[in-house]
mmCIF file of C-alpha atoms in Angstrom:
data_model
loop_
_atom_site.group_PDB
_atom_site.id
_atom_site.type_symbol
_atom_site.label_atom_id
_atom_site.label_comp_id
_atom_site.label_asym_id
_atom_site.label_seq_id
_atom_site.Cartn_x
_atom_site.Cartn_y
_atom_site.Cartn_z
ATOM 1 C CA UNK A 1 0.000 0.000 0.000
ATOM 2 C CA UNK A 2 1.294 3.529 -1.114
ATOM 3 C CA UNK A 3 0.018 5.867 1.561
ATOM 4 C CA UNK A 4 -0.376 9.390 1.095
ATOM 5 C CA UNK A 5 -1.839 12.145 3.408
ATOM 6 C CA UNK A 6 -3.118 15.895 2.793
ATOM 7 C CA UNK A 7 -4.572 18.420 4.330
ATOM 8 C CA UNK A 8 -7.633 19.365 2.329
ATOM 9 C CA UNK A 9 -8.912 22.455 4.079
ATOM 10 C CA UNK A 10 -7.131 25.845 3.957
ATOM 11 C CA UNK A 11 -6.911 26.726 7.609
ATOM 12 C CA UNK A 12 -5.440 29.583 9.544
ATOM 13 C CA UNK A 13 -1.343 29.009 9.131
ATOM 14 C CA UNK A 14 1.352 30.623 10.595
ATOM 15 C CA UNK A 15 4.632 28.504 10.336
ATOM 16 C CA UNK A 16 2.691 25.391 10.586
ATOM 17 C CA UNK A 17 0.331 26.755 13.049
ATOM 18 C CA UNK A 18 -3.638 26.729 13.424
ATOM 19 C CA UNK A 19 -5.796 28.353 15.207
ATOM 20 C CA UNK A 20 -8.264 26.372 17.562
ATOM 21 C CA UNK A 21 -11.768 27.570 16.149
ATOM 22 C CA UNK A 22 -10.586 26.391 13.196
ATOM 23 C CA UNK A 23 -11.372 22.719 11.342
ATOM 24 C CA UNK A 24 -8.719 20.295 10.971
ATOM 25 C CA UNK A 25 -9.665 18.097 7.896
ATOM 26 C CA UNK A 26 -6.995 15.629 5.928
ATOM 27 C CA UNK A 27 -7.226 13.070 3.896
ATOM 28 C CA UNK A 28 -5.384 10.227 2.139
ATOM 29 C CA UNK A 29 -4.657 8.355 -0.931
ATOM 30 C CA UNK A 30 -4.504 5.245 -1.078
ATOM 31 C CA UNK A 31 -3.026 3.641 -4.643
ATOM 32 C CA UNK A 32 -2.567 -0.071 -5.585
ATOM 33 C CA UNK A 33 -5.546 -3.076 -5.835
ATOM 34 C CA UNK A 34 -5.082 -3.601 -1.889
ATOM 35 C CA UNK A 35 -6.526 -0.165 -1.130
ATOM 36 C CA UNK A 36 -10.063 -1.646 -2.242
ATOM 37 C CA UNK A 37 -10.781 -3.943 1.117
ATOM 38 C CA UNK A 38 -8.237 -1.206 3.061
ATOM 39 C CA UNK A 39 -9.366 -0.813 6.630
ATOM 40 C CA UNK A 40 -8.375 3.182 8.242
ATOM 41 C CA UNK A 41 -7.928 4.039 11.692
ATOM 42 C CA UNK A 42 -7.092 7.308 12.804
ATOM 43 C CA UNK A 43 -4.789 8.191 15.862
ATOM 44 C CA UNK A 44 -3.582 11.216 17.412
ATOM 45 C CA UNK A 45 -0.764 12.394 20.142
ATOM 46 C CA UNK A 46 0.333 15.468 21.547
ATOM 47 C CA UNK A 47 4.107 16.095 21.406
ATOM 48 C CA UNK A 48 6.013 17.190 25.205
ATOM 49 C CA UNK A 49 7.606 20.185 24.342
ATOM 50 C CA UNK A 50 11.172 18.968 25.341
ATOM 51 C CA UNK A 51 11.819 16.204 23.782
ATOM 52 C CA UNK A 52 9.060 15.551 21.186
ATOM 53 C CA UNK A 53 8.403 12.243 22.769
ATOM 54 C CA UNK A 54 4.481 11.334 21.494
ATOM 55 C CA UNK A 55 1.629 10.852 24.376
ATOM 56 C CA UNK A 56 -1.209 9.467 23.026
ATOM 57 C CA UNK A 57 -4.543 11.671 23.354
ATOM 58 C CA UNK A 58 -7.581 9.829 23.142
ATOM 59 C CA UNK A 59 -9.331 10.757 19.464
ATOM 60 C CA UNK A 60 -13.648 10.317 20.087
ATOM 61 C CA UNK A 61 -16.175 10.605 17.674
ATOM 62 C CA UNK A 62 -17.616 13.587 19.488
ATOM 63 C CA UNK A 63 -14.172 15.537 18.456
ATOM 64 C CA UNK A 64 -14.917 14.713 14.931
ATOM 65 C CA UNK A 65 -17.417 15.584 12.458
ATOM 66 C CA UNK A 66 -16.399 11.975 10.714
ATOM 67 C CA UNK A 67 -15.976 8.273 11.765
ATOM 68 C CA UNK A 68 -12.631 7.514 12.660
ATOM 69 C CA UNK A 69 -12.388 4.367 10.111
ATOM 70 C CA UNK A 70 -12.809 6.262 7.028
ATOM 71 C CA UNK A 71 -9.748 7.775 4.631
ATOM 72 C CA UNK A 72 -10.616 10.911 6.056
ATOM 73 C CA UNK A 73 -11.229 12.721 9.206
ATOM 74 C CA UNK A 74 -12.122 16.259 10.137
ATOM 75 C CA UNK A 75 -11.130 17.948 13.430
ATOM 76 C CA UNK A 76 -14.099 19.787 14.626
ATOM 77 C CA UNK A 77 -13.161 23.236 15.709
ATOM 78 C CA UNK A 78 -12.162 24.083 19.324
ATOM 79 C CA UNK A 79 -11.721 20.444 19.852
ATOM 80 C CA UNK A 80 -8.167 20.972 20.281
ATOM 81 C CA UNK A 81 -6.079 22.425 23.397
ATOM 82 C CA UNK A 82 -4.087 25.352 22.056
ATOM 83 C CA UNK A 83 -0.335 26.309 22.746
ATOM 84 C CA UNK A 84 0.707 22.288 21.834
ATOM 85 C CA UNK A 85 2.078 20.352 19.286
ATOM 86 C CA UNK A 86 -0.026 17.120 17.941
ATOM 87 C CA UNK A 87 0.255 14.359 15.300
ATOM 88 C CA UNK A 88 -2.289 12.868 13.826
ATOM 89 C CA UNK A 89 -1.522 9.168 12.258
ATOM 90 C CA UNK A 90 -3.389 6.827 9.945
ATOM 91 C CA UNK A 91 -2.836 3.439 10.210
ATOM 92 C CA UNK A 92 -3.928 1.544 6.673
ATOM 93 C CA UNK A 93 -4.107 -2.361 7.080
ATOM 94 C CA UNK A 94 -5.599 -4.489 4.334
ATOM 95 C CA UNK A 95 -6.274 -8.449 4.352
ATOM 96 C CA UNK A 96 -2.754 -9.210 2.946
ATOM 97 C CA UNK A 97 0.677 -7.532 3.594
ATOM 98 C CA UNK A 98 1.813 -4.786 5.471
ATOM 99 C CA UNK A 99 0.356 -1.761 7.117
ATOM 100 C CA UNK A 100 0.724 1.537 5.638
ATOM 101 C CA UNK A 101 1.372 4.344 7.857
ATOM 102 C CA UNK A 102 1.541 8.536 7.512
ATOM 103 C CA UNK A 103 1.354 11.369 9.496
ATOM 104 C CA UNK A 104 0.454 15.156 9.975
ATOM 105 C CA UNK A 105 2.291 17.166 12.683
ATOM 106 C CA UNK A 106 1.138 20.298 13.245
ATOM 107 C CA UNK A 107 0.677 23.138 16.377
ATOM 108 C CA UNK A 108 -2.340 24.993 17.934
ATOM 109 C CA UNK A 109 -1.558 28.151 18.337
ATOM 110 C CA UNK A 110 -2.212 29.727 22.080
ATOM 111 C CA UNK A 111 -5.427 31.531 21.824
ATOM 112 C CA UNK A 112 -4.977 36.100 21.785
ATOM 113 C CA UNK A 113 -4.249 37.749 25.167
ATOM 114 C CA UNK A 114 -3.183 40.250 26.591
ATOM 115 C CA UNK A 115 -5.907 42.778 25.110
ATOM 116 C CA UNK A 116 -8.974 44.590 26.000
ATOM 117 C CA UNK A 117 -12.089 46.110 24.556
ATOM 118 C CA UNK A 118 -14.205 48.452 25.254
ATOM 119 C CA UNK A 119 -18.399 48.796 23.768
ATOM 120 C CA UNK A 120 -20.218 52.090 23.685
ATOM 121 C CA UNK A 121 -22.756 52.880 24.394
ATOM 122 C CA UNK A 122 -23.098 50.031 27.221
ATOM 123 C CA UNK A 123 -26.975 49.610 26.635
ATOM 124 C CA UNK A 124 -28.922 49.624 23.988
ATOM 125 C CA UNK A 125 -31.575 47.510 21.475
ATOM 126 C CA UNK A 126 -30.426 45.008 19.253
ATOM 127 C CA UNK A 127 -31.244 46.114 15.680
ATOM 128 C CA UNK A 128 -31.620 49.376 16.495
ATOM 129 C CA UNK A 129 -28.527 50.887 18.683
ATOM 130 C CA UNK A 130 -25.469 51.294 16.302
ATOM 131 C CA UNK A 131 -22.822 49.522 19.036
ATOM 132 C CA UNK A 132 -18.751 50.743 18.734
ATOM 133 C CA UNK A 133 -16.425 48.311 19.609
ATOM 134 C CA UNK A 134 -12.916 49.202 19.923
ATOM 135 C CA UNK A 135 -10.211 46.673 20.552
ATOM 136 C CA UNK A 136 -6.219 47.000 21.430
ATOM 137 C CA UNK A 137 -3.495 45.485 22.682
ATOM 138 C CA UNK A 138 -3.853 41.579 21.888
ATOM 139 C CA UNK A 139 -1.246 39.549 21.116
ATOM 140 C CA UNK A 140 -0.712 35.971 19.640
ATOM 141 C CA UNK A 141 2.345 34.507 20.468
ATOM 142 C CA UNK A 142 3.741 31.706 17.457
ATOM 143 C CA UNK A 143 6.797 30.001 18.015
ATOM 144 C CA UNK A 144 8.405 32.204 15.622
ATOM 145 C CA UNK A 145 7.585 35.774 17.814
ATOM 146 C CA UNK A 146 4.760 37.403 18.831
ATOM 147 C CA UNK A 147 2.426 39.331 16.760
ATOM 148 C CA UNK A 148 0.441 42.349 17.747
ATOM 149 C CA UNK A 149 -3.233 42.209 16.500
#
């Protein structure tokens, strides 16, 4: 079994980052006459920030909007802890032969901080008060610097 992953959907990157309201989806090829009775199963693990060793996170359904056996899977959004590191591995088996494996490493970004904002006027009717918000000051922090929103 050739195995191939991608990532389908264009999410928020920044050096390999995404954000956490955002959906995670990949995908894989499969090519040769094995892939037909192919069998998926999807697997993640965060990555300690020292030494990259893997610790396994469990994957649910509920943190998915797909079954975990298919050739694809997508992340729902805020399913994900930000500020860490994962990996997220298929595992291909078929009746005959060897497993195929890949992977997708990739980092959550830490959610903005650091910022405030204020609304004016304070009260008011929804569809009918014109509401000013003014933000300032956030921050995201990437492992490449920090960025001022």
């Amino acid at each position: 079994i050739y195995l191939f992953i991608y990532n389908l959907i264009k999410v928020h990157h920044q050096l390999g980052e995404h954000t956490t309201n955002a959906r995670i989806s990949l995908t894989t090829t499969c090519l040769g006459d094995a892939c037909k009775s192919a069998k998926y199963q999807w697997l993640l693990a965060s990555l300690h920030p020292r030494d990259n060793k893997e610790m396994a996170v469990t994957l649910t359904r509920n943190m998915t909007e797909t079954e975990l056996n298919l050739p694809g899977i997508i992340i729902k959004k805020d399913a994900l802890a930000g500020n860490v590191t994962y990996r997220l591995k298929v595992s291909v088996t078929q009746a005959h032969g060897p497993a195929g494996i890949s992977s997708y490493q990739f980092r959550m970004n830490a959610p903005p901080e650091g910022g405030k904002c204020t609304v004016k006027p304070l009260n008011g009717s929804a569809l009918k008060t014109l509401f000013n918000i003014q933000c300032s000051g956030w921050k995201v922090r990437f492992d490449s610097g920090i960025f001022v929103l």
